[in-house]
Coordinates of C-alpha atoms in Angstrom, one line a residue:
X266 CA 83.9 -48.7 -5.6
X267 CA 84.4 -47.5 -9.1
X268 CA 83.8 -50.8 -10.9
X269 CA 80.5 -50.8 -8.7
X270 CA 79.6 -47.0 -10.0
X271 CA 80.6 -48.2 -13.8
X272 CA 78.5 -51.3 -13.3
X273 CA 75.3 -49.9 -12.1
X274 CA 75.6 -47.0 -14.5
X275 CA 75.6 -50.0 -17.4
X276 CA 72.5 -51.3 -15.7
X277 CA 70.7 -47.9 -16.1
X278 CA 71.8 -47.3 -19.5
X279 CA 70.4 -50.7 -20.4
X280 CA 67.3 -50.6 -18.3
X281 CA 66.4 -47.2 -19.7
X282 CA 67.1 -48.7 -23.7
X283 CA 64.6 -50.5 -23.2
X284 CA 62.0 -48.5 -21.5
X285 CA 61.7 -46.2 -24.5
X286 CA 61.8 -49.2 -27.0
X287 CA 58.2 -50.3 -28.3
X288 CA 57.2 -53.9 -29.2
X289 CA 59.4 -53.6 -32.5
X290 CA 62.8 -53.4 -30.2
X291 CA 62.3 -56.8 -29.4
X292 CA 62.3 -58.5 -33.0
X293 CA 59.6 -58.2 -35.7
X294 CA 57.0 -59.6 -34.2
X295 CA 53.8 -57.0 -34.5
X296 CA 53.1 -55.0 -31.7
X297 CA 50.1 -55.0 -29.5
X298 CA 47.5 -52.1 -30.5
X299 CA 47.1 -49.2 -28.0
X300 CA 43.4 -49.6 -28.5
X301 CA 43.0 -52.9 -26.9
X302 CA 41.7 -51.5 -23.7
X303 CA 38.2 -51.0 -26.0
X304 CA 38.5 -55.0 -27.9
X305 CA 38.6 -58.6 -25.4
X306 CA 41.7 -60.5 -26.4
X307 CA 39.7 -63.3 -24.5
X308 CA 37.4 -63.3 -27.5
X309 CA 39.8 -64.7 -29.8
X310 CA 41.9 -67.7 -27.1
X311 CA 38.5 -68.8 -26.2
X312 CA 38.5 -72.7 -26.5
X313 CA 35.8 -72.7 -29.7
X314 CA 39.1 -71.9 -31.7
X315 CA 41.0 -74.6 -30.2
X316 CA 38.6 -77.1 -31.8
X317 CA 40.5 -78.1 -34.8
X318 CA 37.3 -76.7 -37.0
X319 CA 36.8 -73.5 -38.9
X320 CA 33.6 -71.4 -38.8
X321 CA 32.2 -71.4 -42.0
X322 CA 30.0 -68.4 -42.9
X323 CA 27.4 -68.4 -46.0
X324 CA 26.3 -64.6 -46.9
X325 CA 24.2 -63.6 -49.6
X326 CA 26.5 -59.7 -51.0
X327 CA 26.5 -57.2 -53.0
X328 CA 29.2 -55.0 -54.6
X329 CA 29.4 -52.3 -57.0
X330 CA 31.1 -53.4 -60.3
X331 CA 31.2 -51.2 -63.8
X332 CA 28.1 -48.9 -62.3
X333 CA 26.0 -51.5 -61.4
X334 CA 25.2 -53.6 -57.7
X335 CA 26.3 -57.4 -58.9
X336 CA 24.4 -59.8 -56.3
X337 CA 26.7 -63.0 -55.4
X338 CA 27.1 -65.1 -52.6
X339 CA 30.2 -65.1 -50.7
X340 CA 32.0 -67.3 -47.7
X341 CA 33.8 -65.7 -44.7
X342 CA 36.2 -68.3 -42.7
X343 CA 37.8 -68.1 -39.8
X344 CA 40.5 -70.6 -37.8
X345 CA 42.8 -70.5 -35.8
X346 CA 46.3 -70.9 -36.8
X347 CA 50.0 -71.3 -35.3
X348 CA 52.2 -69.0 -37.2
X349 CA 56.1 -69.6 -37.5
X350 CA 57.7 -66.0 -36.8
X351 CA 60.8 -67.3 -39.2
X352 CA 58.4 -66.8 -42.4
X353 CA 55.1 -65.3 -41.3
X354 CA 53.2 -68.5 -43.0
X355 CA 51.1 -71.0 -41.2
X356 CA 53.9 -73.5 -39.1
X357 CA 53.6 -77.3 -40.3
X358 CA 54.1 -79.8 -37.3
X359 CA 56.1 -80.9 -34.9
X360 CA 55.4 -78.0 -33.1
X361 CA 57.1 -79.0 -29.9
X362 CA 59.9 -76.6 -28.8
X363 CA 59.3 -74.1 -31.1
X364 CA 58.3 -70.9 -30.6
X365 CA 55.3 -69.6 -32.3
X366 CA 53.0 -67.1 -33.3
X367 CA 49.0 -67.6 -32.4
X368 CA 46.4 -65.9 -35.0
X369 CA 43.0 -65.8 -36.2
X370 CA 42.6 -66.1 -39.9
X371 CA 39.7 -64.8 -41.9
X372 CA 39.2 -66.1 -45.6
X373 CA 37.1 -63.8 -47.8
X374 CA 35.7 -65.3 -50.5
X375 CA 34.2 -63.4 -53.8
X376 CA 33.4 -64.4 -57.0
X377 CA 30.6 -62.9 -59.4
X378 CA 29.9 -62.3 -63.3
X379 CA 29.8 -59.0 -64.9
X380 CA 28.3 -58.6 -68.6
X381 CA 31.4 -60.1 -70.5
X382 CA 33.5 -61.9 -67.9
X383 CA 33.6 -63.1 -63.9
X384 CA 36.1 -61.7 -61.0
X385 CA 37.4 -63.5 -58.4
X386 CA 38.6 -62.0 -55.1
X387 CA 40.2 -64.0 -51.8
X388 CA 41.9 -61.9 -49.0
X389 CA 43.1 -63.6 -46.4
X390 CA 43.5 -61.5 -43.0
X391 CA 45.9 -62.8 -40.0
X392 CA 46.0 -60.8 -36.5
X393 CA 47.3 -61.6 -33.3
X394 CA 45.0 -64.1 -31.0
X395 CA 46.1 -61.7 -27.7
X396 CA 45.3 -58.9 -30.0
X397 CA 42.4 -58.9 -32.2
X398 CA 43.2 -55.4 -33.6
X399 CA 46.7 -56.2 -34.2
X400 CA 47.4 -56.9 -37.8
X401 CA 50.1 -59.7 -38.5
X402 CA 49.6 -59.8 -42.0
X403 CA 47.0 -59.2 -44.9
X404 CA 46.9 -61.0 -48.7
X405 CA 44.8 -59.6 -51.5
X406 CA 44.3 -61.6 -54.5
X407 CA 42.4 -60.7 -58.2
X408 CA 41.8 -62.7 -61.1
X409 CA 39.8 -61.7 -64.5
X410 CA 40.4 -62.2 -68.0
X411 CA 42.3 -59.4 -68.4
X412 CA 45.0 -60.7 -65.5
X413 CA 45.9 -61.3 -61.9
X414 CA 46.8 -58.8 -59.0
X415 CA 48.0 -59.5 -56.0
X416 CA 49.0 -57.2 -52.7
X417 CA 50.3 -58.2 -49.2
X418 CA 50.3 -56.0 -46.0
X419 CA 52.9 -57.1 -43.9
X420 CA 52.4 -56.6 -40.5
X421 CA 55.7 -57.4 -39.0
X422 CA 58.3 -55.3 -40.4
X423 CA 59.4 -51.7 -39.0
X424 CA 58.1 -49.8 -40.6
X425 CA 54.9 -52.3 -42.5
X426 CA 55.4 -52.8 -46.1
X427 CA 52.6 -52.4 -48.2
X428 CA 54.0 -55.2 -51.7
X429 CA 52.0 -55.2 -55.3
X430 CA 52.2 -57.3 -58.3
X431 CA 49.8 -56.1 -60.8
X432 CA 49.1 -56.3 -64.3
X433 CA 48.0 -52.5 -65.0
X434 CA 50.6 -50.2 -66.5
X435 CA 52.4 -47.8 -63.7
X436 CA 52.1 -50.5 -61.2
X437 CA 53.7 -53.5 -62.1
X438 CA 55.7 -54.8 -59.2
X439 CA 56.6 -52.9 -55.9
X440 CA 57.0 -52.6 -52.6
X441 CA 55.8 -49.4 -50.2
X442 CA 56.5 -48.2 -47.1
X443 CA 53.5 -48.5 -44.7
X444 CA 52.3 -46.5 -41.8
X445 CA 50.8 -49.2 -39.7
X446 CA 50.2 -47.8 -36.2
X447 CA 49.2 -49.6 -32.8
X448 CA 45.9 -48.9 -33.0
X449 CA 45.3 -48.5 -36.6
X450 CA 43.2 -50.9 -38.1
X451 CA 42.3 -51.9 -42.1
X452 CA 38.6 -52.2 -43.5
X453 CA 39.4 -55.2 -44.9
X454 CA 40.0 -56.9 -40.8
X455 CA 36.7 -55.4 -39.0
X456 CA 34.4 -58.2 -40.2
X457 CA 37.2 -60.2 -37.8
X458 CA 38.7 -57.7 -35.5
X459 CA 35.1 -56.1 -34.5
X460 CA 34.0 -59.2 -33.3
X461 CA 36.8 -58.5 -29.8
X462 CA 35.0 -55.5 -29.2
X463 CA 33.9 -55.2 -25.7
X464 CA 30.3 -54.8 -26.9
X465 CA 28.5 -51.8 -24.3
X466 CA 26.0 -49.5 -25.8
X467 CA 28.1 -46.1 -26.3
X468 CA 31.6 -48.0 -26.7
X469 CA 33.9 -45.6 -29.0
X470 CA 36.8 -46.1 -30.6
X471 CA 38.8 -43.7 -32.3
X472 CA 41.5 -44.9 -34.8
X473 CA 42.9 -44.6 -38.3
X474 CA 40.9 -47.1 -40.7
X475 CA 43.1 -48.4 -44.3
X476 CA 40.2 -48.4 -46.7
X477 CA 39.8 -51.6 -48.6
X478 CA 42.4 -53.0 -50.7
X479 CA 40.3 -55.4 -52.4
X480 CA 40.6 -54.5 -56.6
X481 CA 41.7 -56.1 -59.8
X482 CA 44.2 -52.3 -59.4
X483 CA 46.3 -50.7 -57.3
X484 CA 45.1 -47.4 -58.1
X485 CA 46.0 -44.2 -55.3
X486 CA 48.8 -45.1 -52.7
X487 CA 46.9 -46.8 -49.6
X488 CA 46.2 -44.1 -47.3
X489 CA 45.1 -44.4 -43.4
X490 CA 41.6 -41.8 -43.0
X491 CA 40.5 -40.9 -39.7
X492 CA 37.6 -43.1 -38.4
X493 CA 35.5 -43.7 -35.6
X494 CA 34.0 -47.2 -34.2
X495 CA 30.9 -46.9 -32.2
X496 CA 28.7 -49.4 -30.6
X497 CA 25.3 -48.2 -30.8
X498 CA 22.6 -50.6 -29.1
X499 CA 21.2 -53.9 -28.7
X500 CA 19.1 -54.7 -31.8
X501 CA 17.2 -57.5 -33.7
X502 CA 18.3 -57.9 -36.9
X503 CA 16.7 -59.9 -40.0
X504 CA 18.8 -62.1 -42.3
X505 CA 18.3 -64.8 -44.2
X506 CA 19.4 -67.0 -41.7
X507 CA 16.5 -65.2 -39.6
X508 CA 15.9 -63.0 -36.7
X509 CA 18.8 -63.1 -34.3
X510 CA 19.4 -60.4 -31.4
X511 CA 22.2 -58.3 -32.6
X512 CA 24.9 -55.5 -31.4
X513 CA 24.8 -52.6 -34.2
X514 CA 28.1 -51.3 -34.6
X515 CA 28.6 -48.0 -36.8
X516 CA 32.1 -47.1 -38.2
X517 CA 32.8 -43.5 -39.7
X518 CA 35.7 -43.2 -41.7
X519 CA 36.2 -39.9 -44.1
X520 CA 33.2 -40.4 -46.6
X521 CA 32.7 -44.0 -46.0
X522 CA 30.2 -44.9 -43.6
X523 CA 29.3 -48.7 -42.5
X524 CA 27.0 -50.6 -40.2
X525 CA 28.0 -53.9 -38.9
X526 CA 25.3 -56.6 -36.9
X527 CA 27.1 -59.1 -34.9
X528 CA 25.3 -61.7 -32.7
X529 CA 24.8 -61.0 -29.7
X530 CA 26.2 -63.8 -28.1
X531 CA 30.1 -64.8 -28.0
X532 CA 31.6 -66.0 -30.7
X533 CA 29.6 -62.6 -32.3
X534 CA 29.4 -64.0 -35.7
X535 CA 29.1 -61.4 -38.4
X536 CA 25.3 -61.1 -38.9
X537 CA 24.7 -58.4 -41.3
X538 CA 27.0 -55.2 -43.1
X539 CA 25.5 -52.6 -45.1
X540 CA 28.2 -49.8 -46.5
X541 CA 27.5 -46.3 -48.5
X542 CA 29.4 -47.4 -51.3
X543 CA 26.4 -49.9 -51.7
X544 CA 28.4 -53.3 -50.8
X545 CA 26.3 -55.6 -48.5
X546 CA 26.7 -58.7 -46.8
X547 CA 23.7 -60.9 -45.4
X548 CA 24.4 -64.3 -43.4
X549 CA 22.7 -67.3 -44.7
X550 CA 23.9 -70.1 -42.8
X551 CA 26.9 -70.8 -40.3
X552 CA 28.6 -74.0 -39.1
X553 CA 32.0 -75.1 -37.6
X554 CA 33.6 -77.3 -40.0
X555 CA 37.0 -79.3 -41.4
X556 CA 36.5 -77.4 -44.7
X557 CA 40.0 -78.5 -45.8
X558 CA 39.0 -82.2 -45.4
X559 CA 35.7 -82.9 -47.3
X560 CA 33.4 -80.0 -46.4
X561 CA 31.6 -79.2 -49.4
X562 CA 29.5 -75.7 -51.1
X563 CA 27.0 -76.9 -54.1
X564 CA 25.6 -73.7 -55.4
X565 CA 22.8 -75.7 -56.8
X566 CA 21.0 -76.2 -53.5
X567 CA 23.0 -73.2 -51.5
X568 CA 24.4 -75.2 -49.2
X569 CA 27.3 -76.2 -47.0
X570 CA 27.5 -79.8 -46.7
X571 CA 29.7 -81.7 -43.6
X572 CA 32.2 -84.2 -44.2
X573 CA 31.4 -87.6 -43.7

């Protein structure tokens, strides 16, 4: 009779460890995001990403750079990918037996001239394909004349580390601690994440919003601002790639206010952005392509070209 007492009081002391244990209690993985009652995780395991293609997205932008609005054309890409949980990188076959991580990946792509020299930017964003808002991992890339910057978010570790590499004095090399919520979400993933949203005029979400890390410097300590997401209406929107029926999203985040167009119609590409800080984004063209094969960009026509 005892060793039946001691034995179920074992099974409650275990049973109850792991009630009040969130996602991180059972490895690194990231954690699903408390908001996903208001974002479709059917969104991002719909079968278009199962295609073996990428969607390749033209945009004719606009940033702010040394007091002036530089006007550049940029490339948004997303694919599916199969991460391996051991390194938090993309997994390289056989995949049989193992067990991995599903993603979406988004490739931003920036590169204009100021007066004396050009700047390059690619940020890579990863989140979770039965999450959208769930951030796995983020990389942020600089190169000018005067050097390279690099930054990583990483996702997966409890609490998130924020890493640096930079060439500016006071920043050199380091690592910060992070406080990546479920639910929060980073500037830098909405063009992505936004697209789960389960688009109804009136849909709010209220979160914490990372502004962008996307610099040539580290500058203040990355800092979550209260935000708020809000789908406003149906709307037709004019880009360059024409007149497409749209869902206007607004998001509010301390001083920083943004509106987002995404189509209408599932996969919701990103149609349009416009931001107060005077960055813009325009879609030009969109196509699902191999990129990595023989998919080609010649900037003297302005466009994307399919592999043979």
């Amino acid at each position: 009779m005892v060793r039946v007492k001691l034995a179920l009081f074992f099974l409650s002391v275990v049973l109850l460890a792991g009630s009040c244990q969130g996602p991180s209690a059972l490895g690194p993985e990231p954690g699903m995001s408390a908001a996903v009652d208001a974002f479709d995780a059917g969104w991002a395991q719909a079968p278009l990403w199962d295609d073996g293609q990428a969607e390749v997205a033209l945009y004719a932008a606009r940033r702010p750079q040394y007091g002036k609005l530089r006007d550049f054309e940029t490339v948004l890409i997303v694919v599916k990918e199969d991460f391996n949980p051991a390194v938090y990188a993309k997994a390289e076959p056989p995949y049989q037996g193992r067990s991995l991580l599903g993603v979406l990946k988004l490739n931003l792509v920036q590169s204009y001239w100021t007066e004396n020299y050009p700047y390059h930017f690619l940020t890579s964003v990863f989140v979770r394909r039965d999450d959208p808002t769930a951030l796995v991992k983020l990389t942020q890339s600089s190169q000018e004349w005067c050097g390279n910057t690099f930054k990583e978010v990483k996702g997966w570790t409890r609490p998130a580390e924020f890493v640096f590499h930079s060439y500016w004095d006071d920043e050199g090399d380091g690592t910060r601690a992070l406080e990546l919520r479920p639910g929060d979400l980073l500037e830098d993933q909405l063009p992505l994440s936004l697209r789960g949203l389960r688009f109804s005029p009136g849909l709010e979400v209220r979160t914490r919003l990372l502004p962008s890390v996307i610099s040539n410097k580290l500058g203040a300590a990355p800092r979550f601002v209260e935000a708020t997401i809000r789908v406003v209406e149906r709307e037709v929107v004019t880009t360059e790639h024409g007149r497409v029926p749209a869902w206007k999203v607004s998001v509010q985040a301390g001083k920083l206010s943004q509106t987002y167009w995404f189509g209408e119609e599932a996969p919701h590409t990103l149609l349009k952005m416009v931001s107060s800080d005077g960055r813009e984004v325009s879609l030009k063209q969109v196509r699902r392509s191999r990129y990595w094969q023989a998919a080609t960009y010649r900037p003297e026509d302005g466009r994307l070209r399919a592999a043979k």
